[in-house]
Coordinates of C-alpha atoms and ligand atoms in Angstrom, one line a residue:
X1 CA -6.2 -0.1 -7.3
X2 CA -5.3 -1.5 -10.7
X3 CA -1.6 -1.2 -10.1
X4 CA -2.5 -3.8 -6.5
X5 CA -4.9 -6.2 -8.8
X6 CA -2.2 -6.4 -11.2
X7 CA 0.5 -7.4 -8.6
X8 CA -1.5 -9.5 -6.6
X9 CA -1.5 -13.0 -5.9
X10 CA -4.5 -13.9 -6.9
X11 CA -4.3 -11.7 -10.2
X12 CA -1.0 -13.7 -10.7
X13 CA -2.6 -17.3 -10.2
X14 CA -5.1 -16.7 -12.1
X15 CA -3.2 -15.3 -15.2
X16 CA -1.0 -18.8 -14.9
X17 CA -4.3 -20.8 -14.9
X18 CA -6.0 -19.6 -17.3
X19 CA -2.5 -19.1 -20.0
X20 CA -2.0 -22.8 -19.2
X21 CA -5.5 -24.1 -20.0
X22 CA -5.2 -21.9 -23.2
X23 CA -2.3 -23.7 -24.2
X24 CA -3.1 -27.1 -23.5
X25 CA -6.3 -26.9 -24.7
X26 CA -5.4 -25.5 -28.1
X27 CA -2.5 -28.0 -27.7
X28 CA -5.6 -30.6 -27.3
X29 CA -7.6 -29.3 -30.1
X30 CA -5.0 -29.0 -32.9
X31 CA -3.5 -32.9 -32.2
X32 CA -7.3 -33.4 -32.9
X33 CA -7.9 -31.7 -35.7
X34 CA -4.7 -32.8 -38.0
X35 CA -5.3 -36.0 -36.8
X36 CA -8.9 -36.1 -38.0
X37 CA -7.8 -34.2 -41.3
X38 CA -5.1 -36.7 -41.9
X39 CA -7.5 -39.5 -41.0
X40 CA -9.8 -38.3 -43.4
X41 CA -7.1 -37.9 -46.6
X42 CA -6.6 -41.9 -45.6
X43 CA -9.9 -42.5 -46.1
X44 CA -10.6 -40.2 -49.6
X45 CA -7.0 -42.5 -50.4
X46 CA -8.9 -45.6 -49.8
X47 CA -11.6 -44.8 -52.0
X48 CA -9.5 -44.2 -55.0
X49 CA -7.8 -47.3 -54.5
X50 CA -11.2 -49.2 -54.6
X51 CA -11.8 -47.3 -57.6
X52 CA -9.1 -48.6 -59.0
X53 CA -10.2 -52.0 -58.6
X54 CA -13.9 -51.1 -59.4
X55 CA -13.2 -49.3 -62.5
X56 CA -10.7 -52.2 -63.7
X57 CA -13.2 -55.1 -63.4
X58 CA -16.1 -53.3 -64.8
X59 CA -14.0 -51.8 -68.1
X60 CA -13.5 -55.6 -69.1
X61 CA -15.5 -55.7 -72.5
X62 CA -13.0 -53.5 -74.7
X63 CA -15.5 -54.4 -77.4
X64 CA -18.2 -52.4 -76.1
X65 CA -17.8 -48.8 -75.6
X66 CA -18.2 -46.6 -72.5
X67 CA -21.0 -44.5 -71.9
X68 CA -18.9 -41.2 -71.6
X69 CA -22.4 -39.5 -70.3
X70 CA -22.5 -42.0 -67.5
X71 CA -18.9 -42.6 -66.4
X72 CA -20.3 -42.4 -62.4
X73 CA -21.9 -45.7 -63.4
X74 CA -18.4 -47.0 -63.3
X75 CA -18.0 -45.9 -59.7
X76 CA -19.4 -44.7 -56.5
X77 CA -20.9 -41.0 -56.8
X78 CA -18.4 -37.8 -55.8
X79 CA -15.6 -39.7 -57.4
X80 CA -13.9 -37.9 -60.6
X81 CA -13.1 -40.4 -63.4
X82 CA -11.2 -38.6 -66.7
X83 CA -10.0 -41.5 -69.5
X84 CA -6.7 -40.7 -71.0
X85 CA -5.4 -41.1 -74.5
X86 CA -2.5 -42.5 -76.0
X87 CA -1.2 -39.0 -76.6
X88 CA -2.3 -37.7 -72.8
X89 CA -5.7 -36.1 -74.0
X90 CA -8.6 -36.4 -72.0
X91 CA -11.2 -38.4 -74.0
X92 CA -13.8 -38.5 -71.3
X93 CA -14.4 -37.0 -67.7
X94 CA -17.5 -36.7 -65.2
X95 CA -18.7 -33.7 -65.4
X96 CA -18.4 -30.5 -63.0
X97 CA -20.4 -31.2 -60.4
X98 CA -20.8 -31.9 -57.0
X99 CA -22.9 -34.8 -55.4
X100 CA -25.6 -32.6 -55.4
X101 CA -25.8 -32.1 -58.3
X102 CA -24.5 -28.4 -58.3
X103 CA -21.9 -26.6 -60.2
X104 CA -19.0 -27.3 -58.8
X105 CA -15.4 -28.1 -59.2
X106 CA -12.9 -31.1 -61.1
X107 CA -9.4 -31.4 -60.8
X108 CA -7.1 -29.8 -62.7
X109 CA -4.8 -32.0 -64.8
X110 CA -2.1 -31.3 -67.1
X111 CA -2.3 -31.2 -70.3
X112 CA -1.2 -33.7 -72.1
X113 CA -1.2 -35.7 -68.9
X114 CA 2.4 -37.1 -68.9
X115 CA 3.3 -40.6 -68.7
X116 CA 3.8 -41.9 -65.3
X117 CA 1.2 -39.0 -63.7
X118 CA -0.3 -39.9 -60.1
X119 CA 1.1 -43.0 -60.3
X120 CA 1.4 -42.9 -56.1
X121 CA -1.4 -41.0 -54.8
X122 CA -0.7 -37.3 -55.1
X123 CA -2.5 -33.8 -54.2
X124 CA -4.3 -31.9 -56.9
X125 CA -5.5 -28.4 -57.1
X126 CA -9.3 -27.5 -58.2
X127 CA -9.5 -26.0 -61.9
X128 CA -8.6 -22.6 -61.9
X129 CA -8.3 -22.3 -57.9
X130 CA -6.4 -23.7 -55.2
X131 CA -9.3 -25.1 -53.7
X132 CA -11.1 -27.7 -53.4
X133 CA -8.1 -29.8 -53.2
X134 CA -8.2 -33.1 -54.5
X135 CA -6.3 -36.6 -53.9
X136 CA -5.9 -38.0 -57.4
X137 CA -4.2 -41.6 -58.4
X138 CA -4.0 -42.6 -61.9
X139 CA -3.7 -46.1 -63.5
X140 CA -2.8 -47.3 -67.3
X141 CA -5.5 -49.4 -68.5
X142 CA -3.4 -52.5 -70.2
X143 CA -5.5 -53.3 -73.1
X144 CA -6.9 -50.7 -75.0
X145 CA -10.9 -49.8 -74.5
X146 CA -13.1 -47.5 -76.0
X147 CA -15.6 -44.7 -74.6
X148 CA -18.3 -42.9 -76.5
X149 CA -19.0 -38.9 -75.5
X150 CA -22.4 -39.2 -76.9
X151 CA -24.7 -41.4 -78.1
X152 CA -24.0 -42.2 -81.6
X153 CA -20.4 -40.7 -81.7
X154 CA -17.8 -42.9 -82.8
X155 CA -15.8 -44.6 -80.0
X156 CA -12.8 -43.6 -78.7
X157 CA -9.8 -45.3 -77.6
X158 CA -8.3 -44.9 -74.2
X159 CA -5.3 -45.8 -72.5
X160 CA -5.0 -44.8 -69.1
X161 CA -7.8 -43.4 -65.8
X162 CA -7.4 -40.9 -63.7
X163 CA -9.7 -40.7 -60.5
X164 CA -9.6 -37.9 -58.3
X165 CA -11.8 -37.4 -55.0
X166 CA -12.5 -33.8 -53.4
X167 CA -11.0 -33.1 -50.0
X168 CA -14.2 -31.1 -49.7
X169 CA -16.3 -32.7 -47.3
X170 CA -13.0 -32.9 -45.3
X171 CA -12.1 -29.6 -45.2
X172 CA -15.9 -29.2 -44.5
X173 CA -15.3 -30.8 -41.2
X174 CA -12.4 -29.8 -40.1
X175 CA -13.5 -26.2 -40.7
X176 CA -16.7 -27.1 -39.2
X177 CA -14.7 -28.3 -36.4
X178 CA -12.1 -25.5 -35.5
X179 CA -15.2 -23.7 -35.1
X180 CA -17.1 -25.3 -32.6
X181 CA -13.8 -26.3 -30.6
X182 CA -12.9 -22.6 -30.4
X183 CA -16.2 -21.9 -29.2
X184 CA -15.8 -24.5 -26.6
X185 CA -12.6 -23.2 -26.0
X186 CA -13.5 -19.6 -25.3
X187 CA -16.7 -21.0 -23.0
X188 CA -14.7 -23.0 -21.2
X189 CA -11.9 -20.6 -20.5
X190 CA -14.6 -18.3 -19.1
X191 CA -15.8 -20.7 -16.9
X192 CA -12.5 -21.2 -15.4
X193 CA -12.0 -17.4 -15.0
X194 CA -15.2 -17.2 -13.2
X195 CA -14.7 -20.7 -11.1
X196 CA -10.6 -19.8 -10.4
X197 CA -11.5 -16.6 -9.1
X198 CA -13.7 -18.6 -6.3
X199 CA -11.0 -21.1 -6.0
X200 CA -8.0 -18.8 -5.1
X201 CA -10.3 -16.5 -2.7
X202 CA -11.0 -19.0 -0.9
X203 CA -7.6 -20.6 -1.2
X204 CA -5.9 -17.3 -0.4
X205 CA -8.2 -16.8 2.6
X206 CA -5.5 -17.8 5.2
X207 CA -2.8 -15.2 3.7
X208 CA -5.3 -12.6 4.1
X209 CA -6.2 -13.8 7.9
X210 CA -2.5 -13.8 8.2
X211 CA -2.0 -10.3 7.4
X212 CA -4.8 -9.4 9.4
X213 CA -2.9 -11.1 12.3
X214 CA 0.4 -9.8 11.5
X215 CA -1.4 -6.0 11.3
X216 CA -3.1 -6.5 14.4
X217 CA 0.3 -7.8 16.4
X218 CA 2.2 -4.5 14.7
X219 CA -0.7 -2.5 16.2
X220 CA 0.3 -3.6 19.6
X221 CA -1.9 -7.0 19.9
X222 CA 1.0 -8.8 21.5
X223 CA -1.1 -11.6 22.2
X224 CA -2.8 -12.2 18.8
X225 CA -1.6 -15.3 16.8
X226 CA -2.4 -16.8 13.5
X227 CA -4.8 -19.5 13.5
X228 CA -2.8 -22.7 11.7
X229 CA -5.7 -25.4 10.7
X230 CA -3.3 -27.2 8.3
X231 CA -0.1 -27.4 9.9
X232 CA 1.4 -29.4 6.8
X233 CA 0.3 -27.0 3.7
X234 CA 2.7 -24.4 2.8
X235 CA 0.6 -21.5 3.7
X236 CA 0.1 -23.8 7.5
X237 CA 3.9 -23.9 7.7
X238 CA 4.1 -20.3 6.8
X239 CA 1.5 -19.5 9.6
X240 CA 3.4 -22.0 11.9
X241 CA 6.6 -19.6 11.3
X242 CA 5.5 -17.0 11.7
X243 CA 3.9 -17.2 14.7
X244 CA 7.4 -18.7 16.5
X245 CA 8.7 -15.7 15.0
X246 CA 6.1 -13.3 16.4
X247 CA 6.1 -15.9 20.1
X248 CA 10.1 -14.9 20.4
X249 CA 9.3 -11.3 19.4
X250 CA 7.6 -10.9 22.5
X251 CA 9.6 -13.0 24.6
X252 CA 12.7 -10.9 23.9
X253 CA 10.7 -8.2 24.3
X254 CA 9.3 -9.2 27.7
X255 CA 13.2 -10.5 28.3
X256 CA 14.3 -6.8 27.9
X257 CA 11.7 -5.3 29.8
X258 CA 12.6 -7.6 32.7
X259 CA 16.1 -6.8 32.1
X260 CA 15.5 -2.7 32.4
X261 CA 13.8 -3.4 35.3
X262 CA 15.8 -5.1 37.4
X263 CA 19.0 -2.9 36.2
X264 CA 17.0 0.2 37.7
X265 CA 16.1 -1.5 40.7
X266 CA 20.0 -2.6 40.9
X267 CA 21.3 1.1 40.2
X268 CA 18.3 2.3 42.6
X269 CA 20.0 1.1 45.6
X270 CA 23.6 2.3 45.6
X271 CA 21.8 6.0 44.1
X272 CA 19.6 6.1 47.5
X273 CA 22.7 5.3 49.4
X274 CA 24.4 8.1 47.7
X275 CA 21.6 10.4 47.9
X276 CA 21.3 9.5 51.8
X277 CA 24.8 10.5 53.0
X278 CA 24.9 13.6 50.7
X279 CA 21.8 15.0 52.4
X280 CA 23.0 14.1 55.7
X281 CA 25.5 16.5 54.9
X282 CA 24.1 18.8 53.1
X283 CA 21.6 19.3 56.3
X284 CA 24.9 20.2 58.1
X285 CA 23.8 16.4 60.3
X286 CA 27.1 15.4 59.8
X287 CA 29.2 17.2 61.9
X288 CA 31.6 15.4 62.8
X289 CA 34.6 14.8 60.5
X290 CA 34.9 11.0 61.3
X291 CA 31.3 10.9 59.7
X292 CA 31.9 12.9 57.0
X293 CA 35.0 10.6 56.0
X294 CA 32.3 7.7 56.3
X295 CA 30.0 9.4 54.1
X296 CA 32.7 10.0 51.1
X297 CA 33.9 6.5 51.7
X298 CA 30.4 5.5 51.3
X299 CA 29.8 7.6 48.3
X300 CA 32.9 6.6 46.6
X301 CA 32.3 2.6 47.3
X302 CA 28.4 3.2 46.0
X303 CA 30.0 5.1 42.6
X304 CA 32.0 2.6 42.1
X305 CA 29.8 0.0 42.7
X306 CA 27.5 1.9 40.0
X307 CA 30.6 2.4 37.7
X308 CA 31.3 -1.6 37.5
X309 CA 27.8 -2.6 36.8
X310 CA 27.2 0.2 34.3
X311 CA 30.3 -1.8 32.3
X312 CA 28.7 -4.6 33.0
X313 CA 25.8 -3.8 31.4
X314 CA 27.3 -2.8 28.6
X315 CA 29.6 -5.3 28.0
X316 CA 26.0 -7.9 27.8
X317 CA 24.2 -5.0 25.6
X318 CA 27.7 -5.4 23.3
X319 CA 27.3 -9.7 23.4
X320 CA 23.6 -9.0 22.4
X321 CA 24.2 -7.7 19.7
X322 CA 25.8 -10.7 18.4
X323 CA 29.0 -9.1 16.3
X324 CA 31.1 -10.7 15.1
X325 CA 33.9 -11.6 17.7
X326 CA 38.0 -11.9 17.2
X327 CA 39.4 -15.0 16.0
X328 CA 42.7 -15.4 16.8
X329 CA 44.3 -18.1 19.2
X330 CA 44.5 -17.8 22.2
X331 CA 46.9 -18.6 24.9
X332 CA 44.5 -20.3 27.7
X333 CA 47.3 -22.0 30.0
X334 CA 49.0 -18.3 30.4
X335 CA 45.7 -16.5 30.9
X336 CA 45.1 -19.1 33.5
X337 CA 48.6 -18.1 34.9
X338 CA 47.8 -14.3 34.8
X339 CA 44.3 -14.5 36.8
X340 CA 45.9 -17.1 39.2
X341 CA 48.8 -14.5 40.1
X342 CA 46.7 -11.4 40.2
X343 CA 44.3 -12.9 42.3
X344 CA 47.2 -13.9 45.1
X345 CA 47.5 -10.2 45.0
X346 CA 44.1 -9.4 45.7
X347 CA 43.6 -12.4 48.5
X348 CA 47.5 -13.3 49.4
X349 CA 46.2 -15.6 52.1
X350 CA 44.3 -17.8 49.7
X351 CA 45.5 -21.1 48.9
X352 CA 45.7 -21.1 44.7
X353 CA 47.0 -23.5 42.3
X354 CA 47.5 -23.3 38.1
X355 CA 47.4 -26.8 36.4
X356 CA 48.0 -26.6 32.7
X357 CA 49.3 -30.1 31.3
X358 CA 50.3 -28.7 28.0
X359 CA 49.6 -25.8 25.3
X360 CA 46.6 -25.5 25.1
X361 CA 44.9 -22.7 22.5
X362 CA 41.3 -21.4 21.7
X363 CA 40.4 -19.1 19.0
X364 CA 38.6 -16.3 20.3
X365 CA 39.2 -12.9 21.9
X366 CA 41.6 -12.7 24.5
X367 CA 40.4 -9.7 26.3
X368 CA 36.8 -11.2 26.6
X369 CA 38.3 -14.8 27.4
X370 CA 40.6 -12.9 30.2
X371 CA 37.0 -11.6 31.9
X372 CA 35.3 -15.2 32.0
X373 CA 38.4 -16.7 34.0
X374 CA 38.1 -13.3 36.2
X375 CA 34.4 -13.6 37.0
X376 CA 35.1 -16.9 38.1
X377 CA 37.7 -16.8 40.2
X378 CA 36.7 -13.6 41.5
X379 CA 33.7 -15.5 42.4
X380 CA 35.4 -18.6 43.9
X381 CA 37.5 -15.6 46.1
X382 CA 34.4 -13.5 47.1
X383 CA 31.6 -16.5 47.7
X384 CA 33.8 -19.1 49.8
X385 CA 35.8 -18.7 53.3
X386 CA 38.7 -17.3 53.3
X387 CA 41.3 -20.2 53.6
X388 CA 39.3 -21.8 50.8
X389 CA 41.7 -23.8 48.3
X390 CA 40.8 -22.6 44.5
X391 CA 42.0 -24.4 41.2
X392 CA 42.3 -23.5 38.3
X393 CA 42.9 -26.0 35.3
X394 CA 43.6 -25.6 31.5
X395 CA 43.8 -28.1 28.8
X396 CA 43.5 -29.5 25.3
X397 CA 40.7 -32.2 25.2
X398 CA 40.8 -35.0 23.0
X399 CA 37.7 -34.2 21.1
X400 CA 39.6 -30.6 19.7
X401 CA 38.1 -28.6 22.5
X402 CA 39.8 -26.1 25.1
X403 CA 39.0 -26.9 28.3
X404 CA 39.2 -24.2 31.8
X405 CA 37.7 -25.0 34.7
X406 CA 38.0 -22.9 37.8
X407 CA 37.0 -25.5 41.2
X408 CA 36.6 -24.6 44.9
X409 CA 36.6 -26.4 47.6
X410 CA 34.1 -23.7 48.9
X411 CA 29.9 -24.6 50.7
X412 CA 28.7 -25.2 46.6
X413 CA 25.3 -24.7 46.1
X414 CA 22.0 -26.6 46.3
X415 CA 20.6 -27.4 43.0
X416 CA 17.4 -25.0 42.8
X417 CA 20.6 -22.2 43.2
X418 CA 22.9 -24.0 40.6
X419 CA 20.2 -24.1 37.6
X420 CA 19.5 -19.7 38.2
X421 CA 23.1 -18.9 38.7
X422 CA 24.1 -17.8 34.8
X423 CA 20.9 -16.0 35.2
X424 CA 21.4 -11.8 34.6
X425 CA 21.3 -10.3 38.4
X426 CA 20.6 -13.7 39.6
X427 CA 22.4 -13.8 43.6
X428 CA 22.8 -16.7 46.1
X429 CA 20.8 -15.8 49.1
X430 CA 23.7 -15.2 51.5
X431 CA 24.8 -12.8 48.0
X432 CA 21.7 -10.5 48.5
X433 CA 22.9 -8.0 50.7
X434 CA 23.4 -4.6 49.4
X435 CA 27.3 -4.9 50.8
X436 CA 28.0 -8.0 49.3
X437 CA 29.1 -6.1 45.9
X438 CA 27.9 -7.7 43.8
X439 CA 25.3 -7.3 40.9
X440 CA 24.4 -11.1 40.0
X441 CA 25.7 -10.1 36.3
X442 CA 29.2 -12.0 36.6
X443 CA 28.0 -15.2 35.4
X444 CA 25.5 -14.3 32.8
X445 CA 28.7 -12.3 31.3
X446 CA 30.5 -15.2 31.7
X447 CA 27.9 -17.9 29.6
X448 CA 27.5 -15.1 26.8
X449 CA 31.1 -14.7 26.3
X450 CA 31.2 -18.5 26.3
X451 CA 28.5 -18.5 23.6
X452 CA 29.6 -16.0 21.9
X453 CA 32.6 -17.7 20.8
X454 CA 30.7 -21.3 20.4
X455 CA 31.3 -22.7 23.5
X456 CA 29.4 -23.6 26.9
X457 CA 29.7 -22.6 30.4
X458 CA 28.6 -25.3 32.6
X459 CA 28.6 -25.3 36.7
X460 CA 29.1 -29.0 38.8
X461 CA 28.3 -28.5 42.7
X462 CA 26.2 -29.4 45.5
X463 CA 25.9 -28.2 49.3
X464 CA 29.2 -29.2 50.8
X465 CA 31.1 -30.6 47.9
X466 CA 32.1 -27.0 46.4
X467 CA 31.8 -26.3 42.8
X468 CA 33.7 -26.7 39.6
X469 CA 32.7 -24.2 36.7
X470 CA 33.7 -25.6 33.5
X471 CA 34.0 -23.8 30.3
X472 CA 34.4 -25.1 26.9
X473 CA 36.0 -23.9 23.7
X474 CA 36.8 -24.7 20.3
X475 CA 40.6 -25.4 20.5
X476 CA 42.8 -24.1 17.5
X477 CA 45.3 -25.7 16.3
Ligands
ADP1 N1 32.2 -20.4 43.5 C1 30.9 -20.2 44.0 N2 30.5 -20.8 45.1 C2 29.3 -20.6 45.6 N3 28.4 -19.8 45.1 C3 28.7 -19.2 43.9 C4 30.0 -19.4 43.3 N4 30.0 -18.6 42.2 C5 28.8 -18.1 42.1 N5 28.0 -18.4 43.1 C6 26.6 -18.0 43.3 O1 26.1 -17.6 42.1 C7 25.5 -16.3 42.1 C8 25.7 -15.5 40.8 O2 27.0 -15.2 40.6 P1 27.4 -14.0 39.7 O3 26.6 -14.0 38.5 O4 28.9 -13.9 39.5 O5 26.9 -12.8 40.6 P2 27.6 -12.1 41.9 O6 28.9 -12.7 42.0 O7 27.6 -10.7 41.5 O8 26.7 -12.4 43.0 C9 26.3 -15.7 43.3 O9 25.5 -14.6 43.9 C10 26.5 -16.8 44.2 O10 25.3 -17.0 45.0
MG2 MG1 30.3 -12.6 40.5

């Protein structure tokens, strides 16, 4: 079960989601936080270079000393002021201690503090630790001033300031911040756990009805199809597939069952026949030998009868299956010759003529290509009078087709007949009769072989006017 969680769709989806609104959220948050760190080092550097100013206009007695106890009084609380000597010694510096009051931190400076220190704005470290941090800037004070420590000690000359601002409060925030963002963070990724798992159940709700469908058809529920609402969303042009798929499923399935039908019923009828005279003799009826030569010619006609639609059958089963079929060129004006000159031998009184313009070559198999001109002329021979005139015609087409067409000058057909004739077992009425021979599979053979190799098969007739069959190839060259 955890194996099928961890390899479902959902599980999948959900893993994306919730990954990618990690990532852009703590993408999000970080952009915030250095910006609003960074923001806040501008605005500690803007102090200090107020201070600057401040502490240069009010220094502007050098006659009176400094109160060293009360250098803040020179600038805005929080801010560190330390007065520098000639010889880089700190004279004077506010004391250790925060806003508040508290023990706290200063910055620590070298010492001596060299000439030329924080002249640009620059990053200090708290005494003794690396934090606080502290944005110092120092300035040289031009004409020379004096502080006193104490009350009543003598003044002492200074030279340069240093004022230095903890990043503190900054860091405060920012600290402050991380916290509460990844708080957020975590809630919010919950949430979307919880509110994603609705989401994709019901999103996913047509897959599952899908594979309920798709269970139910395999269980034998022929008729069962998926319900598509949106034809236009993947999952609707999944459904949409699907169900064409599962529609010709069952139409090639009702197709074959039609087809195993109707060759029982076909192979029923010459198998009574044979059963009939065998009996007849086998009951000692047929006593006489002319009868008995009857029956076997009966028998033998029936077999054979049984024999050519058995390879008939076969022959379709093969074309059904859709292999692959030879590709070589073939010869069509001399296979047009062949089955013109062996049908004079089967019908000498028939009067048959060849047309072939030119060379004309199909790529195909030549065996296969041999049977559709034989269907149809045997065809032409066995469904018109006997004196009817039969031609047959091969040639190259403009358009780089093949071209045979095999035209009688026979009744033709009305049209209702025409469009069922390349159906399998499909026979003309005047066909129908068991002696007829035939089995209404010559012309289906013919369209598959036709299709088979890319081509058509194609049939031009009406009542009186004969027919023309016409069968199209790709030529080679
Ligand atoms: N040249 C033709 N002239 C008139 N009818 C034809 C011709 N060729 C075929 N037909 C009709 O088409 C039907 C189907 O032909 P086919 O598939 O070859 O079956 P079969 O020849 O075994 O009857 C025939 O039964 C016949 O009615
Ligand atoms: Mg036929």
């Amino acid at each position: 079960m955890a194996g099928a969680w961890r390899g479902s769709l959902r599980a999948r989806l959900m893993v994306g989601v919730v990954l990618l609104a990690t990532v852009g959220m703590v993408a999000v948050n970080a952009v915030s936080l250095i910006g609003l760190r960074l923001n806040l080092v501008d605005a500690a550097d803007a102090t200090l270079t107020n201070a600057r100013k401040t502490v240069q206009h009010r220094v502007h007695r050098p006659h009176t000393p400094i109160d060293g106890g009360n250098l803040n009084s020179l600038i805005p609380d929080g801010t560190y002021v330390a007065l520098i000597d000639d010889r880089g010694r700190v004279v004077a510096q506010t004391p250790a201690r925060d806003p508040d009051g508290q023990a706290g931190s200063r910055p620590e400076l070298p010492d001596p503090v060299p000439d030329g220190f924080a002249e640009h704005l620059v990053t200090l470290s708290a005494e003794g630790a690396p934090v606080p941090r502290y944005r110092a800037l120092s300035f040289p004070y031009g004409h020379s001033a004096t502080v006193r420590r104490t009350p009543g000690s003598p003044p002492r000359q200074f030279s340069r300031v240093v004022v230095a601002k903890s990043l503190q409060p900054a860091e405060d925030v920012v600290y402050w911040l991380v916290g509460a963002d990844s708080a957020a963070t975590l809630a919010v990724l919950g949430g979307i756990v919880l509110l994603s798992r609705g989401v994709l159940n019901v999103g996913l709700r047509p897959l599952r009805n899908m594979a309920a469908t798709a269970t139910a058809i395999a269980d034998g529920d022929l008729d069962q199809r998926i319900d598509v609402t949106e034809r236009h969303s993947e999952v609707g042009e999944v459904g949409t597939a699907l169900n064409r798929a599962f529609g010709e499923r069952q139409r090639s399935e009702e197709q074959l069952r039609q087809f195993v039908a109707s060759a029982s019923h076909e192979l029923r009828t010459p198998l009574t026949t044979i059963r009939g005279w065998a009996q007849l003799h086998l009951h000692g009826l047929a006593q006489d030998p002319a009868l008995i030569e009857r029956a076997m010619l009966r028998i033998e006609g029936e077999a054979a009868r049984m024999h050519s639609m058995v390879e008939e059958l076969l022959l379709l089963a093969r074309l059904d299956q859709r292999r692959p079929i030879a590709h070589a060129p073939v010869n069509l004006g001399a296979l047009a010759d062949d089955a013109v000159t062996d049908a004079r031998v089967v019908d000498p009184g028939r009067p048959l003529t060849v047309e072939v313009p030119g060379e004309v070559f199909a790529r195909g198999d030549e065996d296969r290509l041999r049977q559709v001109l034989q269907n149809l002329l045997s065809n032409a021979l066995r469904h018109t009078p006997p004196d009817t005139p039969v031609s047959v015609t091969a040639r190259a087409l403009p358009d780089g087709t093949a071209q045979l067409t095999v035209t009688d000058q026979g009744p033709g057909m009305p049209p209702a007949t025409a469009e069922r004739i390349f159906e399998r077992f499909y026979r003309g009425d005047e066909s129908r009769s068991p002696t007829s021979g035939g089995t209404g599979l010559g012309l289906s053979i013919v369209r598959s072989i036709t299709e088979a190799h890319g081509g058509t098969a194609t049939v031009r007739t009406a009542p009186g006017k004969g027919s023309t069959f016409t069968i199209t190839l790709p030529a080679a060259r």
